[in-house]
PDB file of C-alpha atoms in Angstrom:
ATOM      1  CA  GLN A   1      36.634   7.154 -12.005  1.00 89.00           C
ATOM      2  CA  VAL A   2      33.117   5.784 -12.202  1.00 93.00           C
ATOM      3  CA  GLN A   3      30.550   8.195 -13.628  1.00 95.00           C
ATOM      4  CA  PHE A   4      26.781   7.942 -13.695  1.00 96.00           C
ATOM      5  CA  VAL A   5      24.039   9.591 -15.714  1.00 96.00           C
ATOM      6  CA  GLU A   6      20.635   8.917 -14.161  1.00 97.00           C
ATOM      7  CA  SER A   7      17.419   9.871 -15.907  1.00 96.00           C
ATOM      8  CA  GLY A   8      13.698   9.221 -15.983  1.00 97.00           C
ATOM      9  CA  GLY A   9      12.493  10.454 -12.616  1.00 94.00           C
ATOM     10  CA  GLY A  10       9.653  12.864 -12.019  1.00 97.00           C
ATOM     11  CA  LEU A  11       6.092  13.218 -10.809  1.00 98.00           C
ATOM     12  CA  VAL A  12       3.514  10.540 -11.543  1.00 98.00           C
ATOM     13  CA  GLN A  13       0.040   9.735 -10.274  1.00 98.00           C
ATOM     14  CA  PRO A  14      -0.647   6.619  -8.206  1.00 98.00           C
ATOM     15  CA  GLY A  15      -0.997   3.624 -10.482  1.00 98.00           C
ATOM     16  CA  GLY A  16       1.234   5.181 -13.104  1.00 98.00           C
ATOM     17  CA  SER A  17       4.610   4.107 -14.482  1.00 98.00           C
ATOM     18  CA  LEU A  18       8.113   5.489 -14.747  1.00 98.00           C
ATOM     19  CA  ARG A  19      11.317   4.099 -16.178  1.00 98.00           C
ATOM     20  CA  LEU A  20      14.633   5.030 -14.578  1.00 98.00           C
ATOM     21  CA  SER A  21      17.822   4.650 -16.566  1.00 97.00           C
ATOM     22  CA  CYS A  22      21.408   4.740 -15.337  1.00 97.00           C
ATOM     23  CA  ALA A  23      24.317   4.962 -17.766  1.00 97.00           C
ATOM     24  CA  ILE A  24      27.603   3.919 -16.156  1.00 95.00           C
ATOM     25  CA  SER A  25      31.094   4.618 -17.440  1.00 92.00           C
ATOM     26  CA  GLY A  26      34.581   4.221 -16.062  1.00 89.00           C
ATOM     27  CA  THR A  27      34.379   0.611 -14.944  1.00 87.00           C
ATOM     28  CA  ALA A  28      33.779  -2.782 -16.448  1.00 83.00           C
ATOM     29  CA  PHE A  29      30.443  -4.541 -15.900  1.00 83.00           C
ATOM     30  CA  SER A  30      32.019  -7.951 -15.428  1.00 84.00           C
ATOM     31  CA  ALA A  31      31.716  -9.550 -11.991  1.00 84.00           C
ATOM     32  CA  THR A  32      29.535  -6.725 -10.691  1.00 91.00           C
ATOM     33  CA  ILE A  33      26.209  -6.276  -8.989  1.00 95.00           C
ATOM     34  CA  MET A  34      24.235  -3.296 -10.218  1.00 96.00           C
ATOM     35  CA  GLY A  35      21.194  -1.946  -8.536  1.00 97.00           C
ATOM     36  CA  TRP A  36      18.756   0.739  -7.629  1.00 98.00           C
ATOM     37  CA  TYR A  37      18.314   1.889  -4.045  1.00 98.00           C
ATOM     38  CA  ARG A  38      16.026   4.535  -2.606  1.00 98.00           C
ATOM     39  CA  GLN A  39      15.825   6.845   0.363  1.00 98.00           C
ATOM     40  CA  ALA A  40      12.623   8.478   1.524  1.00 97.00           C
ATOM     41  CA  PRO A  41      12.637  11.512   3.848  1.00 92.00           C
ATOM     42  CA  GLY A  42      13.468  10.462   7.396  1.00 94.00           C
ATOM     43  CA  LYS A  43      14.243   6.884   6.395  1.00 96.00           C
ATOM     44  CA  GLN A  44      17.360   4.859   5.710  1.00 97.00           C
ATOM     45  CA  ARG A  45      18.467   4.024   2.207  1.00 97.00           C
ATOM     46  CA  GLU A  46      17.072   0.662   1.136  1.00 98.00           C
ATOM     47  CA  MET A  47      17.644  -1.762  -1.683  1.00 98.00           C
ATOM     48  CA  VAL A  48      14.965  -1.720  -4.371  1.00 98.00           C
ATOM     49  CA  ALA A  49      16.353  -4.138  -6.949  1.00 98.00           C
ATOM     50  CA  THR A  50      19.693  -5.558  -8.045  1.00 98.00           C
ATOM     51  CA  VAL A  51      20.973  -7.440 -11.065  1.00 96.00           C
ATOM     52  CA  THR A  52      24.274  -9.259 -11.387  1.00 93.00           C
ATOM     53  CA  SER A  53      26.447  -9.112 -14.475  1.00 90.00           C
ATOM     54  CA  GLY A  54      25.276 -12.683 -15.042  1.00 89.00           C
ATOM     55  CA  GLY A  55      21.623 -11.601 -15.081  1.00 91.00           C
ATOM     56  CA  THR A  56      20.393 -12.756 -11.667  1.00 95.00           C
ATOM     57  CA  THR A  57      17.860 -10.338 -10.222  1.00 97.00           C
ATOM     58  CA  ASN A  58      16.719  -9.609  -6.677  1.00 98.00           C
ATOM     59  CA  TYR A  59      13.852  -7.392  -5.507  1.00 98.00           C
ATOM     60  CA  ALA A  60      12.647  -5.902  -2.274  1.00 98.00           C
ATOM     61  CA  ASN A  61       9.372  -7.473  -1.157  1.00 98.00           C
ATOM     62  CA  SER A  62       7.649  -4.103  -1.412  1.00 97.00           C
ATOM     63  CA  VAL A  63       8.290  -3.831  -5.175  1.00 98.00           C
ATOM     64  CA  GLN A  64       8.190  -7.487  -6.212  1.00 97.00           C
ATOM     65  CA  GLY A  65       5.828  -7.883  -9.150  1.00 97.00           C
ATOM     66  CA  ARG A  66       5.657  -4.148  -9.849  1.00 98.00           C
ATOM     67  CA  PHE A  67       9.268  -3.225 -10.693  1.00 98.00           C
ATOM     68  CA  THR A  68      11.607  -4.811 -13.215  1.00 98.00           C
ATOM     69  CA  ILE A  69      15.363  -4.258 -13.319  1.00 98.00           C
ATOM     70  CA  SER A  70      17.451  -4.906 -16.399  1.00 96.00           C
ATOM     71  CA  ALA A  71      21.051  -4.377 -17.457  1.00 94.00           C
ATOM     72  CA  ASN A  72      22.354  -3.860 -20.970  1.00 91.00           C
ATOM     73  CA  ASN A  73      26.052  -4.668 -21.024  1.00 86.00           C
ATOM     74  CA  ALA A  74      26.511  -3.334 -24.555  1.00 86.00           C
ATOM     75  CA  LYS A  75      24.926   0.039 -23.737  1.00 88.00           C
ATOM     76  CA  ARG A  76      26.310  -0.040 -20.176  1.00 91.00           C
ATOM     77  CA  THR A  77      22.963   0.878 -18.696  1.00 94.00           C
ATOM     78  CA  VAL A  78      20.859  -0.332 -15.800  1.00 96.00           C
ATOM     79  CA  ASP A  79      17.149   0.382 -16.072  1.00 97.00           C
ATOM     80  CA  LEU A  80      14.323   0.144 -13.565  1.00 98.00           C
ATOM     81  CA  GLN A  81      10.810  -0.149 -14.949  1.00 98.00           C
ATOM     82  CA  MET A  82       8.362   0.900 -12.249  1.00 98.00           C
ATOM     83  CA  ASP A  83       4.679   0.073 -12.704  1.00 98.00           C
ATOM     84  CA  SER A  84       1.651   0.389 -10.444  1.00 98.00           C
ATOM     85  CA  LEU A  85       3.422   3.092  -8.490  1.00 98.00           C
ATOM     86  CA  LYS A  86       2.241   3.933  -4.986  1.00 98.00           C
ATOM     87  CA  PRO A  87       2.734   7.068  -2.879  1.00 97.00           C
ATOM     88  CA  GLU A  88       5.070   5.089  -0.632  1.00 97.00           C
ATOM     89  CA  ASP A  89       7.413   4.663  -3.601  1.00 98.00           C
ATOM     90  CA  THR A  90       8.207   8.369  -3.341  1.00 98.00           C
ATOM     91  CA  ALA A  91      11.940   8.749  -2.684  1.00 98.00           C
ATOM     92  CA  ILE A  92      15.270   9.670  -4.149  1.00 98.00           C
ATOM     93  CA  TYR A  93      16.466   6.717  -6.203  1.00 98.00           C
ATOM     94  CA  TYR A  94      20.182   5.965  -6.456  1.00 98.00           C
ATOM     95  CA  CYS A  95      22.034   3.824  -8.974  1.00 98.00           C
ATOM     96  CA  ASN A  96      24.845   1.661  -7.609  1.00 97.00           C
ATOM     97  CA  ILE A  97      27.501  -0.607  -9.012  1.00 96.00           C
ATOM     98  CA  ARG A  98      29.793  -2.770  -6.911  1.00 95.00           C
ATOM     99  CA  ARG A  99      32.318  -5.498  -7.403  1.00 92.00           C
ATOM    100  CA  VAL A 100      32.782  -8.049  -4.652  1.00 86.00           C
ATOM    101  CA  VAL A 101      35.840  -9.747  -6.118  1.00 87.00           C
ATOM    102  CA  THR A 102      39.305  -8.224  -6.207  1.00 86.00           C
ATOM    103  CA  PRO A 103      39.645  -5.398  -7.025  1.00 85.00           C
ATOM    104  CA  THR A 104      36.537  -4.578  -5.019  1.00 89.00           C
ATOM    105  CA  MET A 105      34.702  -1.304  -5.577  1.00 90.00           C
ATOM    106  CA  SER A 106      31.420   0.435  -4.967  1.00 94.00           C
ATOM    107  CA  ALA A 107      30.120   3.649  -6.461  1.00 96.00           C
ATOM    108  CA  TRP A 108      26.869   5.627  -6.304  1.00 97.00           C
ATOM    109  CA  GLY A 109      25.028   7.880  -8.672  1.00 97.00           C
ATOM    110  CA  GLN A 110      23.878  11.326  -7.588  1.00 97.00           C
ATOM    111  CA  GLY A 111      20.242  10.274  -7.149  1.00 97.00           C
ATOM    112  CA  ILE A 112      17.028  11.125  -8.927  1.00 97.00           C
ATOM    113  CA  GLN A 113      13.691  12.160  -7.445  1.00 98.00           C
ATOM    114  CA  VAL A 114      10.576  10.050  -7.926  1.00 98.00           C
ATOM    115  CA  THR A 115       7.322  11.471  -6.573  1.00 98.00           C
ATOM    116  CA  VAL A 116       4.049   9.558  -6.649  1.00 98.00           C
ATOM    117  CA  SER A 117       1.160  11.835  -5.861  1.00 97.00           C
ATOM    118  CA  SER A 118      -2.267  12.802  -7.102  1.00 95.00           C
TER     119      SER A 118
END
């Protein structure tokens, strides 16, 4: 069973920074795509950033240049460094890991609140 421990959320002023961390256990990191997604009130969940087990990253246009995703295979963590935060970044952020080769799988963390407000 995949388990997640998400940390680092909270309240920050516009222009500030936060670092989210997700520790994943119960599955191997090989051949996976790990990522952070977010869901704001009244909106659908959207991809924020992903990183493959090989290190390839992908970002939503809205966070490109402000957010950085990284994975540490030894520590089994996926971090999201968020800089120059804007009020529209306010959402619940979810960690995800999925494997698209057999045996396929996908699992979600419980979510962590990020609020950007003055």
